[in-house]
PDB file of C-alpha atoms in Angstrom:
ATOM      1  CA  MET A  24       0.124  -0.101  -0.168  1.00 80.00           C
ATOM      2  CA  PHE A  25       1.232   3.221  -0.701  1.00 88.00           C
ATOM      3  CA  VAL A  26       0.557   4.635   2.656  1.00 87.00           C
ATOM      4  CA  ASP A  27       2.693   1.563   4.214  1.00 87.00           C
ATOM      5  CA  ARG A  28       5.519   2.882   1.207  1.00 88.00           C
ATOM      6  CA  LEU A  29       5.399   6.125   2.806  1.00 87.00           C
ATOM      7  CA  ASN A  30       5.915   5.146   6.175  1.00 86.00           C
ATOM      8  CA  GLY A  31       8.549   3.227   5.329  1.00 88.00           C
ATOM      9  CA  ALA A  32      10.416   5.706   3.613  1.00 86.00           C
ATOM     10  CA  MET A  33      10.005   8.369   6.501  1.00 86.00           C
ATOM     11  CA  ARG A  34      11.726   5.811   8.756  1.00 89.00           C
ATOM     12  CA  ARG A  35      14.742   6.568   6.657  1.00 90.00           C
ATOM     13  CA  VAL A  36      14.483   9.894   6.818  1.00 89.00           C
ATOM     14  CA  PRO A  37      16.725  11.628   9.952  1.00 93.00           C
ATOM     15  CA  VAL A  38      15.706  13.718  12.210  1.00 95.00           C
ATOM     16  CA  TRP A  39      18.567  16.110  12.162  1.00 95.00           C
ATOM     17  CA  PRO A  40      17.873  17.676   8.440  1.00 94.00           C
ATOM     18  CA  VAL A  41      14.318  18.739  10.177  1.00 95.00           C
ATOM     19  CA  TYR A  42      16.383  20.945  12.466  1.00 97.00           C
ATOM     20  CA  VAL A  43      18.619  22.273  10.368  1.00 97.00           C
ATOM     21  CA  VAL A  44      15.812  23.555   8.041  1.00 96.00           C
ATOM     22  CA  GLY A  45      13.591  24.973  10.801  1.00 96.00           C
ATOM     23  CA  ALA A  46      16.652  27.131  11.795  1.00 96.00           C
ATOM     24  CA  LEU A  47      16.949  28.976   8.918  1.00 97.00           C
ATOM     25  CA  PRO A  48      14.044  31.201   8.318  1.00 97.00           C
ATOM     26  CA  PRO A  49      14.547  33.391  11.381  1.00 96.00           C
ATOM     27  CA  GLY A  50      17.760  34.238  10.142  1.00 96.00           C
ATOM     28  CA  ILE A  51      16.135  34.799   6.322  1.00 97.00           C
ATOM     29  CA  LEU A  52      13.426  37.105   7.667  1.00 96.00           C
ATOM     30  CA  LEU A  53      16.031  38.837   9.695  1.00 95.00           C
ATOM     31  CA  TYR A  54      18.219  39.642   6.505  1.00 95.00           C
ATOM     32  CA  MET A  55      14.960  40.683   4.688  1.00 96.00           C
ATOM     33  CA  GLY A  56      13.777  43.162   6.896  1.00 93.00           C
ATOM     34  CA  ALA A  57      17.752  44.797   6.864  1.00 93.00           C
ATOM     35  CA  THR A  58      17.741  44.635   3.397  1.00 93.00           C
ATOM     36  CA  GLY A  59      14.200  46.404   2.781  1.00 91.00           C
ATOM     37  CA  ALA A  60      12.388  43.400   1.474  1.00 94.00           C
ATOM     38  CA  LEU A  61       9.886  43.400   4.703  1.00 92.00           C
ATOM     39  CA  GLY A  62       8.359  46.952   3.556  1.00 90.00           C
ATOM     40  CA  VAL A  63       8.084  50.082   5.402  1.00 91.00           C
ATOM     41  CA  GLU A  64       7.844  48.821   8.764  1.00 92.00           C
ATOM     42  CA  PRO A  65      10.199  45.837   8.561  1.00 94.00           C
ATOM     43  CA  ILE A  66      10.394  45.087  12.342  1.00 94.00           C
ATOM     44  CA  LYS A  67       6.582  44.836  12.611  1.00 93.00           C
ATOM     45  CA  ALA A  68       6.962  42.557   9.792  1.00 95.00           C
ATOM     46  CA  LEU A  69       9.421  40.781  11.239  1.00 96.00           C
ATOM     47  CA  GLU A  70       7.282  40.561  14.262  1.00 95.00           C
ATOM     48  CA  HIS A  71       4.544  38.931  12.469  1.00 95.00           C
ATOM     49  CA  GLU A  72       6.278  36.593  10.046  1.00 96.00           C
ATOM     50  CA  LEU A  73       7.869  35.031  13.026  1.00 97.00           C
ATOM     51  CA  GLY A  74       4.468  34.830  14.815  1.00 96.00           C
ATOM     52  CA  GLU A  75       2.618  33.066  11.668  1.00 96.00           C
ATOM     53  CA  LEU A  76       5.450  30.680  11.747  1.00 97.00           C
ATOM     54  CA  ALA A  77       5.427  29.818  14.815  1.00 97.00           C
ATOM     55  CA  LEU A  78       1.583  28.891  14.939  1.00 96.00           C
ATOM     56  CA  LYS A  79       1.571  27.397  11.476  1.00 96.00           C
ATOM     57  CA  MET A  80       4.432  24.936  13.031  1.00 97.00           C
ATOM     58  CA  LEU A  81       2.045  24.347  15.979  1.00 96.00           C
ATOM     59  CA  LEU A  82      -0.600  23.389  13.671  1.00 96.00           C
ATOM     60  CA  LEU A  83       2.184  21.055  12.451  1.00 96.00           C
ATOM     61  CA  GLY A  84       2.678  19.546  15.443  1.00 95.00           C
ATOM     62  CA  LEU A  85      -0.981  19.232  16.387  1.00 95.00           C
ATOM     63  CA  ALA A  86      -2.205  17.317  13.018  1.00 95.00           C
ATOM     64  CA  VAL A  87       0.875  14.706  13.636  1.00 94.00           C
ATOM     65  CA  THR A  88      -1.732  12.503  16.005  1.00 92.00           C
ATOM     66  CA  PRO A  89      -4.574  12.842  13.568  1.00 92.00           C
ATOM     67  CA  VAL A  90      -2.948  12.419  10.486  1.00 92.00           C
ATOM     68  CA  ARG A  91      -1.247   8.957  11.743  1.00 92.00           C
ATOM     69  CA  ARG A  92      -4.870   7.963  13.311  1.00 90.00           C
ATOM     70  CA  PHE A  93      -6.879   8.681  10.417  1.00 89.00           C
ATOM     71  CA  LEU A  94      -4.694   8.498   7.432  1.00 89.00           C
ATOM     72  CA  GLY A  95      -2.051   5.845   8.896  1.00 91.00           C
ATOM     73  CA  VAL A  96       0.587   8.447   8.099  1.00 91.00           C
ATOM     74  CA  ASN A  97       3.136   8.053  11.166  1.00 92.00           C
ATOM     75  CA  LEU A  98       5.152  11.277  11.493  1.00 92.00           C
ATOM     76  CA  MET A  99       5.542  10.853  15.503  1.00 92.00           C
ATOM     77  CA  ARG A 100       9.290  10.270  15.253  1.00 92.00           C
ATOM     78  CA  PHE A 101       9.414  14.439  13.482  1.00 95.00           C
ATOM     79  CA  ARG A 102       6.966  15.704  16.527  1.00 95.00           C
ATOM     80  CA  ARG A 103       9.745  16.131  18.926  1.00 96.00           C
ATOM     81  CA  ALA A 104      11.954  18.354  16.465  1.00 96.00           C
ATOM     82  CA  ILE A 105       8.555  20.147  15.167  1.00 97.00           C
ATOM     83  CA  GLY A 106       7.710  21.172  18.749  1.00 96.00           C
ATOM     84  CA  LEU A 107      11.049  22.499  19.599  1.00 97.00           C
ATOM     85  CA  ILE A 108      11.184  24.530  16.261  1.00 98.00           C
ATOM     86  CA  THR A 109       7.594  26.182  17.078  1.00 98.00           C
ATOM     87  CA  PHE A 110       9.291  27.408  20.532  1.00 98.00           C
ATOM     88  CA  TYR A 111      12.616  28.488  18.578  1.00 98.00           C
ATOM     89  CA  TYR A 112       9.822  30.474  15.993  1.00 98.00           C
ATOM     90  CA  VAL A 113       7.649  31.854  19.241  1.00 97.00           C
ATOM     91  CA  LEU A 114      11.116  33.246  21.168  1.00 97.00           C
ATOM     92  CA  CYS A 115      12.275  34.697  18.103  1.00 97.00           C
ATOM     93  CA  HIS A 116       9.239  36.280  17.951  1.00 97.00           C
ATOM     94  CA  LEU A 117       9.448  37.262  21.482  1.00 95.00           C
ATOM     95  CA  MET A 118      12.905  38.731  21.190  1.00 95.00           C
ATOM     96  CA  VAL A 119      12.204  41.077  18.353  1.00 95.00           C
ATOM     97  CA  TRP A 120       8.958  42.404  19.556  1.00 93.00           C
ATOM     98  CA  LEU A 121      11.494  42.729  23.546  1.00 92.00           C
ATOM     99  CA  VAL A 122      14.790  44.168  21.589  1.00 92.00           C
ATOM    100  CA  LEU A 123      13.584  45.351  18.357  1.00 89.00           C
ATOM    101  CA  ASP A 124      10.254  46.980  19.184  1.00 90.00           C
ATOM    102  CA  VAL A 125       9.747  48.078  22.506  1.00 87.00           C
ATOM    103  CA  GLN A 126      13.290  48.656  23.600  1.00 82.00           C
ATOM    104  CA  ILE A 127      12.067  50.492  27.088  1.00 82.00           C
ATOM    105  CA  VAL A 128      12.324  47.564  30.009  1.00 79.00           C
ATOM    106  CA  GLY A 129       9.677  49.667  31.605  1.00 80.00           C
ATOM    107  CA  GLN A 130       7.587  49.652  28.523  1.00 86.00           C
ATOM    108  CA  ILE A 131       7.667  46.189  28.105  1.00 87.00           C
ATOM    109  CA  TRP A 132       6.014  45.096  31.743  1.00 87.00           C
ATOM    110  CA  ALA A 133       3.216  47.618  30.736  1.00 88.00           C
ATOM    111  CA  ASP A 134       2.375  46.237  27.739  1.00 88.00           C
ATOM    112  CA  ILE A 135       1.959  42.968  29.272  1.00 89.00           C
ATOM    113  CA  VAL A 136      -0.503  44.032  31.791  1.00 88.00           C
ATOM    114  CA  LYS A 137      -2.313  46.770  29.583  1.00 90.00           C
ATOM    115  CA  ARG A 138      -2.714  44.814  26.095  1.00 92.00           C
ATOM    116  CA  PRO A 139      -4.919  41.691  26.365  1.00 93.00           C
ATOM    117  CA  TYR A 140      -3.284  40.394  23.287  1.00 94.00           C
ATOM    118  CA  ILE A 141       0.423  40.532  24.835  1.00 94.00           C
ATOM    119  CA  THR A 142      -1.185  39.122  27.966  1.00 95.00           C
ATOM    120  CA  VAL A 143      -2.518  36.252  25.782  1.00 96.00           C
ATOM    121  CA  GLY A 144       0.577  35.752  23.848  1.00 95.00           C
ATOM    122  CA  MET A 145       2.797  36.117  26.996  1.00 95.00           C
ATOM    123  CA  ALA A 146       1.008  33.924  29.018  1.00 96.00           C
ATOM    124  CA  ALA A 147       1.273  31.169  25.771  1.00 97.00           C
ATOM    125  CA  PHE A 148       5.084  31.645  26.048  1.00 97.00           C
ATOM    126  CA  VAL A 149       5.352  30.931  29.512  1.00 97.00           C
ATOM    127  CA  LEU A 150       3.254  28.050  29.148  1.00 97.00           C
ATOM    128  CA  MET A 151       5.748  26.355  26.621  1.00 97.00           C
ATOM    129  CA  VAL A 152       8.765  26.678  28.254  1.00 97.00           C
ATOM    130  CA  PRO A 153       8.155  23.706  30.624  1.00 97.00           C
ATOM    131  CA  LEU A 154       7.250  21.561  27.760  1.00 97.00           C
ATOM    132  CA  ALA A 155      10.417  22.429  25.594  1.00 97.00           C
ATOM    133  CA  VAL A 156      12.474  21.925  28.466  1.00 97.00           C
ATOM    134  CA  THR A 157      11.185  18.394  29.004  1.00 97.00           C
ATOM    135  CA  SER A 158      11.056  17.656  25.537  1.00 96.00           C
ATOM    136  CA  ASN A 159      13.759  15.127  26.005  1.00 94.00           C
ATOM    137  CA  ASP A 160      14.149  11.383  26.933  1.00 94.00           C
ATOM    138  CA  TRP A 161      15.736  12.110  30.310  1.00 95.00           C
ATOM    139  CA  SER A 162      12.550  14.014  31.013  1.00 95.00           C
ATOM    140  CA  VAL A 163      10.246  11.134  29.845  1.00 94.00           C
ATOM    141  CA  ARG A 164      11.690   8.643  31.622  1.00 95.00           C
ATOM    142  CA  ARG A 165      11.954  10.551  34.995  1.00 95.00           C
ATOM    143  CA  LEU A 166       8.585  12.277  35.133  1.00 94.00           C
ATOM    144  CA  GLY A 167       6.847   9.260  34.206  1.00 94.00           C
ATOM    145  CA  PRO A 168       3.089   9.750  33.585  1.00 94.00           C
ATOM    146  CA  THR A 169       3.503  13.084  34.633  1.00 95.00           C
ATOM    147  CA  TRP A 170       4.980  13.995  31.202  1.00 95.00           C
ATOM    148  CA  ARG A 171       1.658  12.799  29.385  1.00 93.00           C
ATOM    149  CA  THR A 172       0.141  15.442  31.589  1.00 94.00           C
ATOM    150  CA  LEU A 173       2.255  18.107  31.515  1.00 95.00           C
ATOM    151  CA  HIS A 174       2.258  18.050  27.822  1.00 95.00           C
ATOM    152  CA  LYS A 175      -1.544  18.270  27.129  1.00 93.00           C
ATOM    153  CA  ALA A 176      -0.490  21.866  27.994  1.00 95.00           C
ATOM    154  CA  VAL A 177      -0.171  22.079  24.477  1.00 95.00           C
ATOM    155  CA  TYR A 178      -4.032  22.329  24.054  1.00 95.00           C
ATOM    156  CA  GLY A 179      -4.235  25.609  25.569  1.00 95.00           C
ATOM    157  CA  ILE A 180      -1.202  26.848  24.407  1.00 96.00           C
ATOM    158  CA  ALA A 181      -2.864  26.363  20.922  1.00 96.00           C
ATOM    159  CA  ILE A 182      -6.264  28.170  21.822  1.00 96.00           C
ATOM    160  CA  LEU A 183      -4.068  30.965  23.350  1.00 97.00           C
ATOM    161  CA  GLY A 184      -2.007  31.286  20.138  1.00 96.00           C
ATOM    162  CA  GLY A 185      -4.779  31.249  18.142  1.00 96.00           C
ATOM    163  CA  LEU A 186      -6.606  34.019  20.498  1.00 96.00           C
ATOM    164  CA  HIS A 187      -3.410  36.338  20.509  1.00 96.00           C
ATOM    165  CA  PHE A 188      -3.548  36.633  16.649  1.00 94.00           C
ATOM    166  CA  LEU A 189      -7.030  36.871  16.930  1.00 93.00           C
ATOM    167  CA  MET A 190      -7.143  39.713  18.837  1.00 92.00           C
ATOM    168  CA  LEU A 191      -4.452  41.741  17.260  1.00 89.00           C
ATOM    169  CA  THR A 192      -6.065  42.060  14.030  1.00 84.00           C
ATOM    170  CA  LYS A 193      -7.418  45.204  13.755  1.00 79.00           C
ATOM    171  CA  GLY A 194     -11.292  44.602  11.962  1.00 76.00           C
ATOM    172  CA  PHE A 195     -12.455  41.599  11.095  1.00 79.00           C
ATOM    173  CA  GLN A 196      -9.922  39.206   9.092  1.00 86.00           C
ATOM    174  CA  VAL A 197     -10.631  35.913   7.130  1.00 92.00           C
ATOM    175  CA  GLU A 198      -6.893  34.590   8.426  1.00 93.00           C
ATOM    176  CA  PRO A 199      -7.122  34.522  12.030  1.00 93.00           C
ATOM    177  CA  LEU A 200     -10.016  33.409  12.010  1.00 94.00           C
ATOM    178  CA  ALA A 201      -9.070  30.585   9.751  1.00 95.00           C
ATOM    179  CA  TYR A 202      -6.561  29.927  12.025  1.00 95.00           C
ATOM    180  CA  MET A 203      -8.934  29.407  14.690  1.00 95.00           C
ATOM    181  CA  ALA A 204     -11.249  27.008  13.423  1.00 96.00           C
ATOM    182  CA  VAL A 205      -8.394  24.892  12.327  1.00 96.00           C
ATOM    183  CA  ILE A 206      -6.705  24.673  15.552  1.00 96.00           C
ATOM    184  CA  LEU A 207     -10.161  23.918  17.374  1.00 96.00           C
ATOM    185  CA  ALA A 208     -10.536  21.018  14.321  1.00 95.00           C
ATOM    186  CA  LEU A 209      -7.375  19.810  15.299  1.00 94.00           C
ATOM    187  CA  LEU A 210      -7.888  19.604  19.000  1.00 92.00           C
ATOM    188  CA  ALA A 211     -11.536  18.166  18.535  1.00 92.00           C
ATOM    189  CA  LEU A 212      -9.955  15.216  16.624  1.00 90.00           C
ATOM    190  CA  ARG A 213      -7.379  14.855  19.057  1.00 81.00           C
ATOM    191  CA  VAL A 214      -9.437  14.534  21.831  1.00 77.00           C
ATOM    192  CA  ALA A 215     -12.606  13.002  20.135  1.00 70.00           C
ATOM    193  CA  PRO A 216     -10.944   9.400  19.133  1.00 56.00           C
ATOM    194  CA  ARG A 217      -9.313   9.160  22.588  1.00 58.00           C
ATOM    195  CA  ARG A 218     -12.778   9.861  23.930  1.00 56.00           C
ATOM    196  CA  ARG A 219     -14.438   7.415  22.183  1.00 56.00           C
ATOM    197  CA  LYS A 220     -11.687   4.817  23.193  1.00 55.00           C
ATOM    198  CA  ALA A 221     -12.402   5.105  26.645  1.00 54.00           C
ATOM    199  CA  THR A 222     -15.928   4.978  26.581  1.00 55.00           C
ATOM    200  CA  THR A 223     -15.264   1.509  24.077  1.00 53.00           C
ATOM    201  CA  GLY A 224     -12.827   0.412  26.586  1.00 51.00           C
ATOM    202  CA  ARG A 225     -14.553  -0.345  29.254  1.00 49.00           C
ATOM    203  CA  GLU A 226     -17.051  -3.650  29.533  1.00 40.00           C
ATOM    204  CA  ILE A 227     -20.537  -4.418  31.438  1.00 37.00           C
ATOM    205  CA  SER A 228     -19.616  -7.623  33.416  1.00 40.00           C
ATOM    206  CA  ASP A 229     -21.837  -8.791  36.038  1.00 44.00           C
ATOM    207  CA  GLY A 230     -24.140  -5.545  36.249  1.00 43.00           C
ATOM    208  CA  LYS A 231     -20.363  -3.611  36.977  1.00 39.00           C
ATOM    209  CA  THR A 232     -18.683  -1.355  34.873  1.00 34.00           C
ATOM    210  CA  VAL A 233     -15.014  -2.914  34.319  1.00 34.00           C
ATOM    211  CA  ASP A 234     -11.950  -1.092  32.800  1.00 36.00           C
ATOM    212  CA  SER A 235     -10.706  -3.262  30.330  1.00 35.00           C
ATOM    213  CA  GLN A 236      -7.162  -1.741  30.420  1.00 39.00           C
ATOM    214  CA  GLU A 237      -4.785  -4.265  31.660  1.00 37.00           C
ATOM    215  CA  PRO A 238      -2.651  -3.621  35.020  1.00 38.00           C
ATOM    216  CA  GLY A 239       0.502  -1.768  33.631  1.00 41.00           C
ATOM    217  CA  GLU A 240      -0.367  -0.934  30.518  1.00 41.00           C
ATOM    218  CA  SER A 241      -0.410   2.793  30.645  1.00 40.00           C
ATOM    219  CA  GLU A 242       3.534   2.449  31.803  1.00 42.00           C
ATOM    220  CA  ARG A 243       4.017   0.494  29.004  1.00 41.00           C
ATOM    221  CA  ARG A 244       2.485   3.263  26.910  1.00 44.00           C
ATOM    222  CA  VAL A 245       4.488   6.042  28.721  1.00 43.00           C
ATOM    223  CA  GLY A 246       7.362   4.052  27.568  1.00 44.00           C
ATOM    224  CA  ARG A 247       6.593   4.253  24.227  1.00 45.00           C
ATOM    225  CA  ASN A 248       7.079   8.075  24.352  1.00 47.00           C
ATOM    226  CA  ARG A 249       9.859   7.592  24.569  1.00 44.00           C
ATOM    227  CA  GLY A 250      11.136  10.163  21.850  1.00 52.00           C
ATOM    228  CA  GLY A 251       9.034  13.073  23.842  1.00 55.00           C
ATOM    229  CA  ARG A 252       7.316  15.827  22.201  1.00 59.00           C
ATOM    230  CA  LEU A 253       6.030  19.669  22.745  1.00 64.00           C
ATOM    231  CA  VAL A 254       3.391  19.399  20.896  1.00 65.00           C
TER     232      VAL A 254
END
């Protein structure tokens, strides 16, 4: 089958080129801004482009599970790289705002407090930090089942990211609404099958509901997650 051949080919692709390619766009955008290729407001354009790149990578990371579940295409081994690149873009987006845009230290805190879209964006960034820090094999082993619980914060991060984009847009624009719609759709696809599985995984025996999960199954499942992820 085509899907089997595709999965076989993807297993032969190393992960490191994803990091290399993912590291390039911020540098390219910075060069474009310095040479006037980003228009009359290069700093604002740079902020926007980096933020949108981060949102696109976040959507890509959220799509990995539904794509495997519904299409059979397995991209799980690239999920950690996608997540860390997403954080890298968010960090670059934040640094452009701090260093090139605001610049005044006192104004930074005032903007975070007074401007709701900045408050929301900063909240998303703060939530991403522990996910990025724990996206490694050691953290998966060390945290055990807690690691999976921690990384479920990506659902809230995705919603906050979409809301951040939606709030900073002036007037009615389709693009931020489309991003939010895709975020909500991907979250629904990730959560809904899990709920159905949880429902069908319980059996009625002698008038009592019995969970069909075998002892130790959750521990084995955690062990299979040693690849780690941010999204």
